[in-house]
XYZ file of C-alpha atoms in Angstrom:
169
model
C -1.457 104.573 66.397
C 0.214 101.820 68.400
C -0.621 99.000 65.993
C 1.074 100.072 62.777
C 3.052 103.042 63.985
C 5.466 101.189 66.240
C 6.219 98.559 63.615
C 7.059 101.117 60.931
C 9.215 103.109 63.341
C 11.100 99.927 64.254
C 11.592 99.053 60.571
C 12.971 102.530 59.875
C 15.372 102.260 62.817
C 16.611 98.798 61.836
C 17.180 99.749 58.182
C 19.257 102.837 59.000
C 22.736 102.472 60.440
C 22.534 105.900 62.072
C 19.936 106.793 64.660
C 16.807 108.443 63.326
C 15.983 111.982 64.294
C 12.888 112.629 66.394
C 11.177 114.068 63.318
C 12.001 110.985 61.212
C 10.648 108.717 63.946
C 7.483 110.825 64.091
C 7.052 110.565 60.317
C 7.551 106.788 60.417
C 4.978 106.466 63.215
C 2.382 108.536 61.368
C 2.921 106.675 58.081
C 2.507 103.439 60.028
C -0.696 104.703 61.625
C -2.049 105.718 58.218
C -1.222 102.279 56.813
C -2.916 100.562 59.744
C -5.985 102.761 59.267
C -6.163 101.610 55.632
C -6.049 97.987 56.795
C -8.756 98.606 59.392
C -11.065 100.280 56.885
C -10.504 97.655 54.211
C -11.195 94.755 56.564
C -13.859 96.391 58.713
C -16.706 93.956 58.037
C -14.530 90.834 58.063
C -13.065 91.829 61.425
C -16.525 92.709 62.772
C -17.819 89.259 61.827
C -14.955 87.836 63.916
C -16.010 90.008 66.866
C -13.462 92.815 66.468
C -14.528 96.374 65.681
C -11.574 98.721 65.305
C -13.605 101.830 64.483
C -14.757 103.768 67.544
C -18.352 102.939 68.413
C -19.098 106.663 68.735
C -18.112 107.081 65.076
C -20.474 104.285 64.024
C -23.273 105.731 66.163
C -22.751 109.237 64.763
C -22.993 107.832 61.219
C -26.143 105.915 62.243
C -24.642 102.560 61.325
C -26.099 99.664 63.322
C -23.789 96.781 64.220
C -25.861 94.519 61.984
C -24.609 96.491 58.943
C -21.078 95.355 59.742
C -21.979 91.695 59.315
C -24.182 92.104 56.229
C -23.155 90.594 52.896
C -23.192 94.027 51.239
C -22.188 97.400 52.619
C -24.949 99.903 53.299
C -24.706 103.375 51.787
C -24.074 104.852 55.248
C -21.177 102.430 55.813
C -19.703 103.152 52.392
C -19.908 106.899 53.077
C -18.252 106.518 56.479
C -15.415 104.453 55.027
C -14.996 106.908 52.142
C -14.768 109.867 54.560
C -12.301 108.101 56.847
C -10.206 106.953 53.892
C -10.096 110.489 52.478
C -8.999 111.862 55.845
C -6.092 109.399 56.034
C -5.218 109.928 52.376
C -5.050 113.697 52.889
C -2.706 113.211 55.841
C -0.544 110.823 53.800
C -0.192 113.389 51.004
C 0.605 116.216 53.421
C 3.217 114.163 55.254
C 4.776 112.925 52.042
C 5.041 116.473 50.690
C 6.636 117.686 53.928
C 9.526 115.206 53.791
C 12.965 116.429 52.873
C 15.013 114.504 50.333
C 17.196 113.052 53.109
C 14.153 111.951 55.096
C 12.708 110.261 52.020
C 15.905 108.296 51.560
C 16.089 107.224 55.187
C 12.397 106.288 55.366
C 12.229 104.505 52.010
C 10.815 101.131 53.218
C 8.207 102.928 55.313
C 7.216 105.070 52.328
C 6.867 102.026 50.075
C 4.483 100.311 52.488
C 2.558 103.543 53.107
C 2.219 104.162 49.349
C 0.685 100.708 48.872
C -1.800 101.419 51.648
C -2.479 104.901 50.229
C -3.501 103.295 46.937
C -6.094 101.273 48.851
C -7.205 104.456 50.606
C -7.695 106.118 47.210
C -10.050 103.357 46.152
C -11.900 103.378 49.460
C -12.266 107.171 49.275
C -13.953 106.766 45.878
C -16.602 104.578 47.505
C -15.287 101.244 46.276
C -15.633 99.428 49.583
C -16.986 95.887 49.418
C -17.102 93.591 52.425
C -16.435 90.495 50.362
C -13.992 90.013 48.734
C -11.808 92.584 50.474
C -10.286 95.271 48.285
C -6.765 94.360 47.184
C -4.135 95.473 44.690
C -3.026 93.175 41.905
C 0.493 91.758 41.796
C 1.629 93.972 38.920
C 0.202 97.126 40.501
C 1.835 96.351 43.866
C 5.196 95.714 42.202
C 5.029 98.806 40.008
C 3.944 101.081 42.843
C 6.568 99.704 45.240
C 9.388 100.083 42.709
C 8.300 103.568 41.682
C 8.034 104.712 45.307
C 11.424 103.220 46.217
C 13.131 104.913 43.275
C 11.482 108.244 44.063
C 12.673 108.017 47.658
C 16.315 107.829 46.623
C 18.572 110.848 46.861
C 17.760 111.891 43.290
C 14.337 112.366 41.826
C 12.510 109.715 39.860
C 12.177 111.889 36.773
C 15.936 112.470 36.632
C 16.422 108.724 36.219
C 13.345 107.941 34.093
C 12.093 111.195 32.542
C 9.859 109.308 30.102
C 7.817 107.929 33.038
C 7.017 111.275 34.631
C 3.402 110.946 35.828
């Protein structure tokens, strides 16, 4: 929560001329925490090989994943299942939080939402069991650009489909 949450809250505060409400700060923190969780899950094995394990050891033990699995060239089925479950949990929270935002909150938290949407796309892929330790899962340049632009436009004071009805997903 402290890793990504504080940074996203700070970004939201710097971008907005007016002070954020307590609820807007809370949303920014949670979106930041979700984004950081996506980064942790996506880079789990690479970080473990460097001696850093950001998933609680109790979680690894409960899933019966030995530490040696974290440094293997391929991900074990147990590790893939754990990452898929964790990714789905964060993705569900992202969707719930995004749906709970008012139009004004979306506008004020636009940069936070763009970054969180990019991380949510990674979470979607991880939740489908697409985790690979090497190379790490990443979005292509076109997909990142398209998703960032679409999210930024949707976060404006009017809806995306009012501006571009032909692109309604």
